[in-house]
Coordinates of N, CA and C in Angstrom, one line a residue:
X1 N 44.9 32.0 -9.3 CA 45.5 32.8 -8.2 C 47.0 32.7 -8.2
X2 N 47.6 31.5 -8.4 CA 49.0 31.3 -8.5 C 49.6 31.1 -7.1
X3 N 50.8 30.7 -7.1 CA 51.6 30.4 -5.8 C 52.8 31.3 -5.8
X4 N 52.9 32.2 -4.8 CA 54.0 33.1 -4.7 C 55.1 32.6 -3.7
X5 N 54.7 31.7 -2.8 CA 55.6 31.4 -1.7 C 55.1 30.0 -1.1
X6 N 56.1 29.1 -0.8 CA 55.8 27.9 -0.2 C 56.6 27.7 1.0
X7 N 56.1 26.8 1.9 CA 56.9 26.4 3.1 C 56.7 24.8 3.1
X8 N 57.8 24.1 3.1 CA 57.7 22.6 3.2 C 58.7 22.2 4.2
X9 N 58.4 21.0 4.8 CA 59.3 20.4 5.8 C 59.8 19.1 5.3
X10 N 61.0 18.7 5.7 CA 61.6 17.4 5.4 C 61.7 16.7 6.7
X11 N 61.2 15.5 6.8 CA 61.2 14.7 8.0 C 62.3 13.6 7.9
X12 N 62.9 13.3 9.0 CA 63.9 12.2 9.0 C 63.3 10.9 9.1
X13 N 64.1 9.8 9.3 CA 63.5 8.4 9.3 C 62.6 8.2 10.5
X14 N 62.8 9.0 11.5 CA 62.0 8.8 12.7 C 60.7 9.7 12.7
X15 N 60.5 10.4 11.5 CA 59.3 11.2 11.4 C 59.5 12.6 12.1
X16 N 60.7 12.9 12.4 CA 60.9 14.2 13.1 C 61.4 15.2 12.1
X17 N 61.3 16.5 12.5 CA 61.7 17.6 11.6 C 63.2 17.5 11.4
X18 N 63.6 17.5 10.1 CA 65.0 17.5 9.7 C 65.4 18.9 9.3
X19 N 64.6 19.5 8.3 CA 64.9 20.8 7.8 C 63.5 21.3 7.2
X20 N 63.5 22.6 7.0 CA 62.4 23.3 6.4 C 62.9 24.1 5.2
X21 N 62.1 24.2 4.2 CA 62.5 25.1 3.0 C 61.3 26.0 2.8
X22 N 61.7 27.2 2.3 CA 60.6 28.2 2.0 C 61.1 29.1 0.9
X23 N 60.1 29.7 0.2 CA 60.4 30.6 -0.9 C 59.7 30.3 -2.2
X24 N 60.3 30.6 -3.3 CA 59.8 30.4 -4.6 C 59.4 29.0 -4.8
X25 N 58.2 28.7 -5.4 CA 57.7 27.4 -5.6 C 58.7 26.4 -6.1
X26 N 59.3 26.7 -7.2 CA 60.2 25.7 -7.8 C 61.6 25.7 -7.1
X27 N 62.1 26.8 -6.7 CA 63.4 26.8 -6.0 C 63.3 26.1 -4.7
X28 N 62.3 26.4 -3.9 CA 62.2 25.8 -2.6 C 61.9 24.3 -2.7
X29 N 61.1 24.0 -3.7 CA 60.8 22.5 -3.9 C 62.1 21.8 -4.2
X30 N 62.9 22.3 -5.2 CA 64.1 21.6 -5.6 C 65.1 21.6 -4.4
X31 N 65.1 22.6 -3.6 CA 66.0 22.6 -2.4 C 65.5 21.5 -1.4
X32 N 64.2 21.3 -1.3 CA 63.7 20.2 -0.4 C 64.0 18.9 -1.0
X33 N 63.9 18.7 -2.3 CA 64.3 17.4 -2.9 C 65.8 17.1 -2.6
X34 N 66.7 18.1 -2.8 CA 68.1 17.9 -2.5 C 68.3 17.5 -1.1
X35 N 67.6 18.1 -0.1 CA 67.8 17.8 1.3 C 67.2 16.4 1.6
X36 N 66.1 16.0 1.0 CA 65.5 14.7 1.1 C 66.5 13.6 0.6
X37 N 67.0 13.9 -0.6 CA 68.0 12.9 -1.2 C 69.2 12.7 -0.2
X38 N 69.6 13.8 0.4 CA 70.8 13.7 1.3 C 70.6 12.7 2.4
X39 N 69.4 12.6 2.9 CA 69.2 11.7 4.1 C 68.4 10.4 3.7
X40 N 67.8 10.4 2.5 CA 67.0 9.2 2.2 C 67.4 8.4 1.0
X41 N 68.3 9.0 0.2 CA 68.6 8.3 -1.0 C 69.6 7.1 -0.7
X42 N 69.3 6.0 -1.4 CA 70.1 4.8 -1.3 C 70.5 4.4 -2.7
X43 N 71.8 4.5 -3.0 CA 72.3 4.1 -4.3 C 72.5 2.6 -4.3
X44 N 71.8 2.0 -5.2 CA 71.7 0.5 -5.3 C 72.7 0.0 -6.2
X45 N 73.6 -0.9 -5.9 CA 74.7 -1.3 -6.7 C 74.3 -2.1 -8.0
X46 N 73.3 -2.9 -7.9 CA 72.9 -3.7 -9.0 C 71.4 -4.1 -8.9
X47 N 70.9 -4.6 -10.0 CA 69.5 -5.1 -9.9 C 69.4 -6.3 -9.0
X48 N 68.2 -6.4 -8.3 CA 68.0 -7.6 -7.5 C 66.9 -8.4 -8.2
X49 N 66.9 -9.7 -7.8 CA 65.9 -10.6 -8.3 C 64.7 -10.7 -7.3
X50 N 65.0 -10.5 -6.1 CA 63.9 -10.5 -5.0 C 64.1 -9.3 -4.1
X51 N 63.0 -8.7 -3.8 CA 63.0 -7.5 -2.9 C 61.9 -7.8 -1.8
X52 N 62.4 -7.6 -0.6 CA 61.4 -7.7 0.5 C 61.2 -6.3 1.0
X53 N 59.9 -5.8 0.8 CA 59.6 -4.4 1.1 C 58.7 -4.4 2.3
X54 N 59.1 -3.8 3.4 CA 58.3 -3.8 4.6 C 58.2 -2.4 5.1
X55 N 57.3 -2.2 6.1 CA 57.2 -0.9 6.8 C 56.7 -1.0 8.2
X56 N 56.0 -2.1 8.6 CA 55.5 -2.2 9.9 C 54.3 -1.3 10.2
X57 N 53.9 -1.2 11.4 CA 52.8 -0.4 11.9 C 53.0 1.1 11.5
X58 N 52.0 1.8 11.1 CA 50.6 1.4 10.9 C 50.3 0.9 9.4
X59 N 51.2 1.1 8.5 CA 50.9 0.8 7.1 C 50.5 -0.6 6.9
X60 N 51.1 -1.6 7.6 CA 50.9 -3.0 7.3 C 49.6 -3.6 7.9
X61 N 48.8 -2.7 8.5 CA 47.6 -3.2 9.1 C 46.4 -3.6 8.2
X62 N 46.4 -3.0 7.0 CA 45.3 -3.3 6.0 C 46.0 -3.4 4.6
X63 N 45.5 -4.3 3.9 CA 46.1 -4.6 2.6 C 46.0 -3.4 1.6
X64 N 45.0 -2.5 1.8 CA 44.9 -1.3 1.0 C 46.1 -0.4 1.0
X65 N 46.9 -0.5 2.1 CA 48.1 0.3 2.2 C 49.3 -0.4 1.6
X66 N 49.2 -1.6 1.2 CA 50.3 -2.4 0.6 C 51.0 -1.7 -0.6
X67 N 50.3 -1.0 -1.5 CA 51.0 -0.4 -2.6 C 52.0 0.7 -2.1
X68 N 51.7 1.4 -1.0 CA 52.7 2.3 -0.4 C 54.0 1.6 0.1
X69 N 53.8 0.4 0.6 CA 54.9 -0.4 1.1 C 55.8 -0.9 0.0
X70 N 55.2 -1.2 -1.2 CA 56.0 -1.9 -2.2 C 56.4 -1.1 -3.4
X71 N 55.8 0.1 -3.5 CA 56.1 0.9 -4.8 C 57.4 1.5 -4.9
X72 N 58.1 1.7 -3.8 CA 59.4 2.5 -3.8 C 60.5 1.8 -4.6
X73 N 60.4 0.5 -4.8 CA 61.4 -0.2 -5.6 C 61.1 -0.2 -7.1
X74 N 59.8 0.2 -7.4 CA 59.4 0.1 -8.8 C 59.0 1.4 -9.5
X75 N 58.4 2.3 -8.7 CA 57.9 3.5 -9.3 C 58.9 4.6 -9.2
X76 N 60.0 4.3 -9.8 CA 61.2 5.2 -9.9 C 61.7 5.2 -11.3
X77 N 62.5 6.2 -11.7 CA 62.9 6.2 -13.1 C 63.5 4.9 -13.7
X78 N 64.3 4.2 -12.9 CA 64.7 2.8 -13.3 C 64.5 1.9 -12.1
X79 N 63.6 1.0 -12.2 CA 63.3 0.0 -11.1 C 64.6 -0.7 -10.7
X80 N 64.7 -1.0 -9.4 CA 65.9 -1.7 -8.9 C 65.8 -3.2 -8.9
X81 N 64.6 -3.7 -9.5 CA 64.4 -5.1 -9.5 C 64.3 -5.6 -11.0
X82 N 64.8 -6.8 -11.2 CA 64.8 -7.3 -12.6 C 63.4 -7.6 -13.1
X83 N 63.2 -7.5 -14.4 CA 61.9 -7.9 -15.0 C 61.7 -9.4 -14.6
X84 N 60.5 -9.7 -14.2 CA 60.2 -11.1 -13.7 C 60.7 -11.4 -12.3
X85 N 61.1 -10.4 -11.6 CA 61.6 -10.6 -10.2 C 60.4 -10.8 -9.3
X86 N 60.7 -11.0 -8.0 CA 59.6 -11.2 -7.0 C 59.7 -10.2 -5.9
X87 N 58.6 -9.6 -5.6 CA 58.4 -8.6 -4.5 C 57.7 -9.3 -3.4
X88 N 58.3 -9.4 -2.2 CA 57.7 -10.0 -1.0 C 57.3 -8.9 0.0
X89 N 56.0 -8.9 0.3 CA 55.5 -7.9 1.2 C 55.0 -8.5 2.5
X90 N 55.8 -8.5 3.6 CA 55.3 -9.0 4.8 C 54.3 -8.0 5.4
X91 N 53.1 -8.4 5.8 CA 52.1 -7.5 6.3 C 51.4 -8.2 7.5
X92 N 51.2 -7.4 8.6 CA 50.4 -8.0 9.7 C 48.9 -8.1 9.2
X93 N 48.4 -7.1 8.5 CA 47.1 -7.2 7.9 C 46.0 -7.6 8.8
X94 N 46.1 -7.1 10.1 CA 45.1 -7.5 11.1 C 43.7 -7.1 10.7
X95 N 43.6 -6.0 9.8 CA 42.3 -5.6 9.3 C 42.0 -6.2 8.0
X96 N 42.9 -7.0 7.4 CA 42.6 -7.6 6.2 C 42.3 -6.6 5.1
X97 N 41.1 -6.8 4.5 CA 40.6 -5.9 3.5 C 40.1 -4.6 4.1
X98 N 39.7 -4.7 5.3 CA 39.2 -3.5 6.1 C 37.9 -2.9 5.4
X99 N 37.8 -1.6 5.5 CA 36.7 -0.9 4.9 C 36.9 -0.6 3.4
X100 N 38.1 -1.0 2.9 CA 38.4 -0.6 1.5 C 38.0 -1.7 0.5
X101 N 36.7 -2.0 0.5 CA 36.2 -3.1 -0.3 C 36.3 -2.8 -1.8
X102 N 36.2 -1.5 -2.1 CA 36.4 -1.1 -3.6 C 37.7 -1.4 -4.1
X103 N 38.8 -1.3 -3.3 CA 40.1 -1.6 -3.7 C 40.2 -3.1 -3.9
X104 N 39.8 -3.9 -3.0 CA 39.8 -5.4 -3.2 C 39.0 -5.8 -4.4
X105 N 37.8 -5.2 -4.5 CA 37.0 -5.6 -5.7 C 37.7 -5.3 -7.0
X106 N 38.4 -4.1 -7.1 CA 39.2 -3.8 -8.3 C 40.3 -4.8 -8.5
X107 N 41.0 -5.1 -7.4 CA 42.2 -6.0 -7.6 C 41.8 -7.4 -7.9
X108 N 40.6 -7.8 -7.6 CA 40.1 -9.2 -7.8 C 39.1 -9.3 -9.0
X109 N 38.9 -8.3 -9.7 CA 37.8 -8.3 -10.7 C 38.1 -8.9 -12.1
X110 N 39.4 -9.0 -12.4 CA 39.7 -9.3 -13.8 C 40.5 -10.6 -14.0
X111 N 40.3 -11.5 -13.1 CA 40.9 -12.8 -13.2 C 42.4 -12.8 -13.3
X112 N 43.0 -12.1 -12.5 CA 44.5 -12.0 -12.4 C 45.1 -11.5 -13.8
X113 N 44.4 -10.6 -14.4 CA 44.9 -10.1 -15.7 C 45.1 -8.6 -15.5
X114 N 46.4 -8.2 -15.2 CA 46.6 -6.8 -14.9 C 46.3 -5.8 -16.0
X115 N 46.5 -6.3 -17.3 CA 46.2 -5.4 -18.4 C 44.7 -5.1 -18.5
X116 N 43.9 -6.1 -18.2 CA 42.4 -5.9 -18.2 C 42.0 -5.0 -17.0
X117 N 42.7 -5.1 -15.9 CA 42.4 -4.3 -14.8 C 42.7 -2.8 -15.1
X118 N 43.9 -2.6 -15.7 CA 44.3 -1.2 -16.1 C 43.3 -0.6 -17.1
X119 N 42.9 -1.4 -18.0 CA 41.9 -0.9 -19.0 C 40.6 -0.6 -18.3
X120 N 40.1 -1.4 -17.4 CA 38.9 -1.2 -16.6 C 39.0 0.2 -15.8
X121 N 40.1 0.4 -15.2 CA 40.3 1.6 -14.4 C 40.3 2.9 -15.3
X122 N 40.8 2.8 -16.5 CA 40.8 3.9 -17.4 C 39.3 4.1 -17.9
X123 N 38.6 3.1 -18.1 CA 37.2 3.2 -18.6 C 36.3 3.6 -17.5
X124 N 36.5 3.2 -16.3 CA 35.6 3.4 -15.2 C 36.4 3.9 -13.9
X125 N 36.9 5.1 -13.9 CA 37.7 5.6 -12.8 C 36.9 5.5 -11.5
X126 N 37.7 5.2 -10.4 CA 37.1 5.1 -9.1 C 38.0 5.7 -8.0
X127 N 37.5 6.1 -6.9 CA 38.3 6.8 -5.9 C 39.4 6.0 -5.3
X128 N 39.2 4.7 -5.2 CA 40.2 3.8 -4.6 C 41.1 3.1 -5.6
X129 N 41.2 3.7 -6.8 CA 42.0 2.9 -7.8 C 43.5 3.2 -7.7
X130 N 43.9 4.2 -6.9 CA 45.3 4.6 -6.9 C 46.2 3.4 -6.6
X131 N 45.9 2.6 -5.6 CA 46.7 1.5 -5.2 C 46.6 0.3 -6.1
X132 N 45.3 0.1 -6.6 CA 45.2 -1.0 -7.6 C 46.0 -0.7 -8.9
X133 N 46.1 0.6 -9.3 CA 46.9 1.0 -10.4 C 48.3 0.7 -10.2
X134 N 48.8 1.0 -9.0 CA 50.3 0.7 -8.7 C 50.5 -0.8 -8.8
X135 N 49.7 -1.6 -8.1 CA 49.9 -3.0 -8.1 C 49.7 -3.6 -9.5
X136 N 48.7 -3.2 -10.2 CA 48.5 -3.7 -11.6 C 49.7 -3.5 -12.4
X137 N 50.3 -2.3 -12.4 CA 51.5 -2.0 -13.2 C 52.6 -2.9 -12.7
X138 N 52.8 -3.1 -11.4 CA 53.9 -4.0 -11.0 C 53.6 -5.4 -11.4
X139 N 52.4 -5.9 -11.3 CA 52.0 -7.2 -11.7 C 52.2 -7.5 -13.2
X140 N 52.3 -6.5 -14.0 CA 52.6 -6.7 -15.4 C 54.0 -7.1 -15.6
X141 N 54.9 -6.9 -14.6 CA 56.3 -7.2 -14.8 C 56.9 -8.0 -13.7
X142 N 56.2 -8.2 -12.6 CA 56.8 -8.8 -11.4 C 55.9 -9.8 -10.8
X143 N 56.4 -10.8 -10.1 CA 55.6 -11.7 -9.3 C 55.6 -11.0 -7.9
X144 N 54.4 -11.1 -7.3 CA 54.2 -10.4 -6.0 C 53.7 -11.4 -5.0
X145 N 54.2 -11.3 -3.8 CA 53.8 -12.2 -2.7 C 53.4 -11.4 -1.5
X146 N 52.4 -11.7 -0.8 CA 52.0 -11.2 0.5 C 52.2 -12.2 1.5
X147 N 52.9 -11.9 2.6 CA 53.1 -12.8 3.7 C 52.2 -12.3 4.9
X148 N 51.2 -13.1 5.2 CA 50.4 -12.7 6.4 C 49.6 -13.9 6.8
X149 N 49.3 -13.9 8.1 CA 48.4 -15.0 8.7 C 47.0 -14.5 8.8
X150 N 46.8 -13.2 8.5 CA 45.5 -12.6 8.7 C 44.6 -12.4 7.5
X151 N 45.1 -13.0 6.4 CA 44.2 -13.0 5.2 C 44.4 -14.4 4.6
X152 N 43.3 -14.9 4.0 CA 43.3 -16.3 3.4 C 44.1 -16.3 2.1
X153 N 44.6 -17.5 1.7 CA 45.3 -17.6 0.5 C 44.3 -17.2 -0.7
X154 N 43.0 -17.6 -0.6 CA 42.1 -17.3 -1.6 C 41.9 -15.8 -1.8
X155 N 41.9 -15.0 -0.7 CA 41.8 -13.5 -0.8 C 43.1 -13.0 -1.5
X156 N 44.2 -13.4 -1.1 CA 45.5 -12.9 -1.7 C 45.6 -13.3 -3.2
X157 N 45.3 -14.5 -3.5 CA 45.4 -15.1 -4.8 C 44.4 -14.4 -5.8
X158 N 43.3 -14.0 -5.2 CA 42.2 -13.3 -6.0 C 42.8 -12.0 -6.6
X159 N 43.8 -11.4 -5.9 CA 44.4 -10.2 -6.3 C 45.6 -10.4 -7.3
X160 N 45.8 -11.7 -7.6 CA 46.9 -12.0 -8.6 C 48.2 -12.2 -7.9
X161 N 48.2 -12.4 -6.6 CA 49.5 -12.5 -5.9 C 49.6 -13.9 -5.2
X162 N 50.8 -14.2 -4.8 CA 51.0 -15.5 -4.1 C 50.9 -15.2 -2.6
X163 N 50.5 -16.2 -1.8 CA 50.3 -16.0 -0.4 C 51.2 -17.0 0.4
X164 N 51.8 -16.5 1.5 CA 52.6 -17.3 2.4 C 52.2 -16.8 3.8
X165 N 52.3 -17.7 4.8 CA 52.1 -17.3 6.2 C 53.4 -17.2 6.9
X166 N 54.5 -17.5 6.2 CA 55.8 -17.4 6.8 C 56.8 -16.7 5.9
X167 N 57.5 -15.7 6.4 CA 58.5 -15.0 5.6 C 59.6 -15.9 5.1
X168 N 60.0 -16.8 6.0 CA 61.1 -17.7 5.6 C 60.6 -18.6 4.4
X169 N 59.4 -19.1 4.5 CA 58.9 -19.9 3.4 C 58.8 -19.1 2.1
X170 N 58.4 -17.9 2.2 CA 58.4 -17.0 1.0 C 59.8 -16.8 0.4
X171 N 60.7 -16.6 1.3 CA 62.1 -16.4 0.8 C 62.7 -17.6 0.2
X172 N 62.5 -18.8 0.9 CA 62.9 -20.1 0.4 C 62.4 -20.3 -1.0
X173 N 61.1 -20.0 -1.2 CA 60.4 -20.2 -2.5 C 61.1 -19.3 -3.6
X174 N 61.3 -18.1 -3.2 CA 61.9 -17.2 -4.2 C 63.3 -17.6 -4.5
X175 N 64.1 -18.0 -3.5 CA 65.5 -18.4 -3.8 C 65.5 -19.6 -4.7
X176 N 64.6 -20.5 -4.5 CA 64.5 -21.7 -5.3 C 64.2 -21.3 -6.8
X177 N 63.4 -20.3 -7.0 CA 63.1 -19.9 -8.3 C 64.2 -19.3 -9.1
X178 N 65.1 -18.6 -8.4 CA 66.2 -17.8 -9.1 C 67.5 -18.4 -9.0
X179 N 67.7 -19.5 -8.1 CA 69.0 -20.2 -8.1 C 70.0 -19.5 -7.3
X180 N 71.2 -20.1 -7.4 CA 72.3 -19.8 -6.5 C 72.8 -18.3 -6.6
X181 N 72.6 -17.7 -7.8 CA 73.1 -16.4 -8.1 C 72.0 -15.3 -7.8
X182 N 70.9 -15.7 -7.1 CA 69.8 -14.8 -6.7 C 70.4 -13.6 -5.9
X183 N 69.9 -12.5 -6.3 CA 70.3 -11.2 -5.6 C 69.0 -10.8 -4.8
X184 N 69.1 -10.8 -3.5 CA 67.9 -10.5 -2.6 C 68.2 -9.2 -1.9
X185 N 67.3 -8.3 -1.9 CA 67.4 -7.0 -1.2 C 66.3 -6.9 -0.2
X186 N 66.6 -6.3 1.0 CA 65.7 -6.1 2.1 C 65.5 -4.6 2.4
X187 N 64.3 -4.2 2.4 CA 64.0 -2.8 2.7 C 63.1 -2.7 3.9
X188 N 63.6 -2.6 5.1 CA 62.7 -2.7 6.3 C 61.8 -1.5 6.4
X189 N 62.2 -0.3 5.9 CA 61.4 0.9 5.9 C 61.2 1.4 4.5
X190 N 60.7 0.5 3.6 CA 60.6 0.8 2.2 C 60.0 2.1 1.8
X191 N 58.9 2.5 2.4 CA 58.3 3.8 1.9 C 59.2 5.0 2.2
X192 N 60.2 4.9 3.0 CA 60.9 6.1 3.4 C 62.3 6.2 2.7
X193 N 62.6 5.3 1.7 CA 63.8 5.4 1.0 C 63.6 5.9 -0.4
X194 N 64.6 6.6 -0.9 CA 64.6 7.0 -2.3 C 65.7 6.1 -3.0
X195 N 65.4 5.3 -3.9 CA 66.3 4.3 -4.5 C 66.8 4.8 -5.8
X196 N 68.1 4.5 -6.1 CA 68.6 4.9 -7.4 C 69.7 3.8 -7.7
X197 N 69.7 3.4 -9.0 CA 70.7 2.4 -9.4 C 72.1 3.2 -9.6
X198 N 73.1 2.5 -9.2 CA 74.5 3.1 -9.2 C 74.8 3.6 -10.5
X199 N 74.4 3.0 -11.6 CA 74.8 3.4 -13.0 C 74.1 4.6 -13.5
X200 N 73.0 5.1 -12.7 CA 72.3 6.2 -13.2 C 73.0 7.5 -12.9

């Protein structure tokens, strides 16, 4: 059938209408991208060793939403975190695994081996693999930490991640790993920023 005309909206950080674009599919889309970049892009001066990626309610209520909270620092043309860096994800996780048992089963099925998990998802696709794919790709290159009091250490560690119940303890642990020159970045609204390295 084809697409002759689109209408898209750009929301601000508060989730309110900022602008709307309409017209030709490609032209209107690119205009929307430019408007989004104008209000959401953060030019990052250098690579960090540790990134704290948060979002708060409602995304942090169930671990299934965690990939949305953490992926903005990594799923970009050039990640803003060093290879071997640490991503700390503070989550309320009041629902824990919640109804998304397929996601947890995927994340915990391969003995903390992200390569094996990726191979399994290619061989046996499933509806809840989107988040497991994101985290598996990140775990190939990064150490990941979930900070919550509402999931057990064994649940978090089964997914190949470290567990802390205190954000300060997680930060202290990360700083000890990387030493005095550690570069730490905090993203309180991580899903809503577009990151770019300054040299790009």
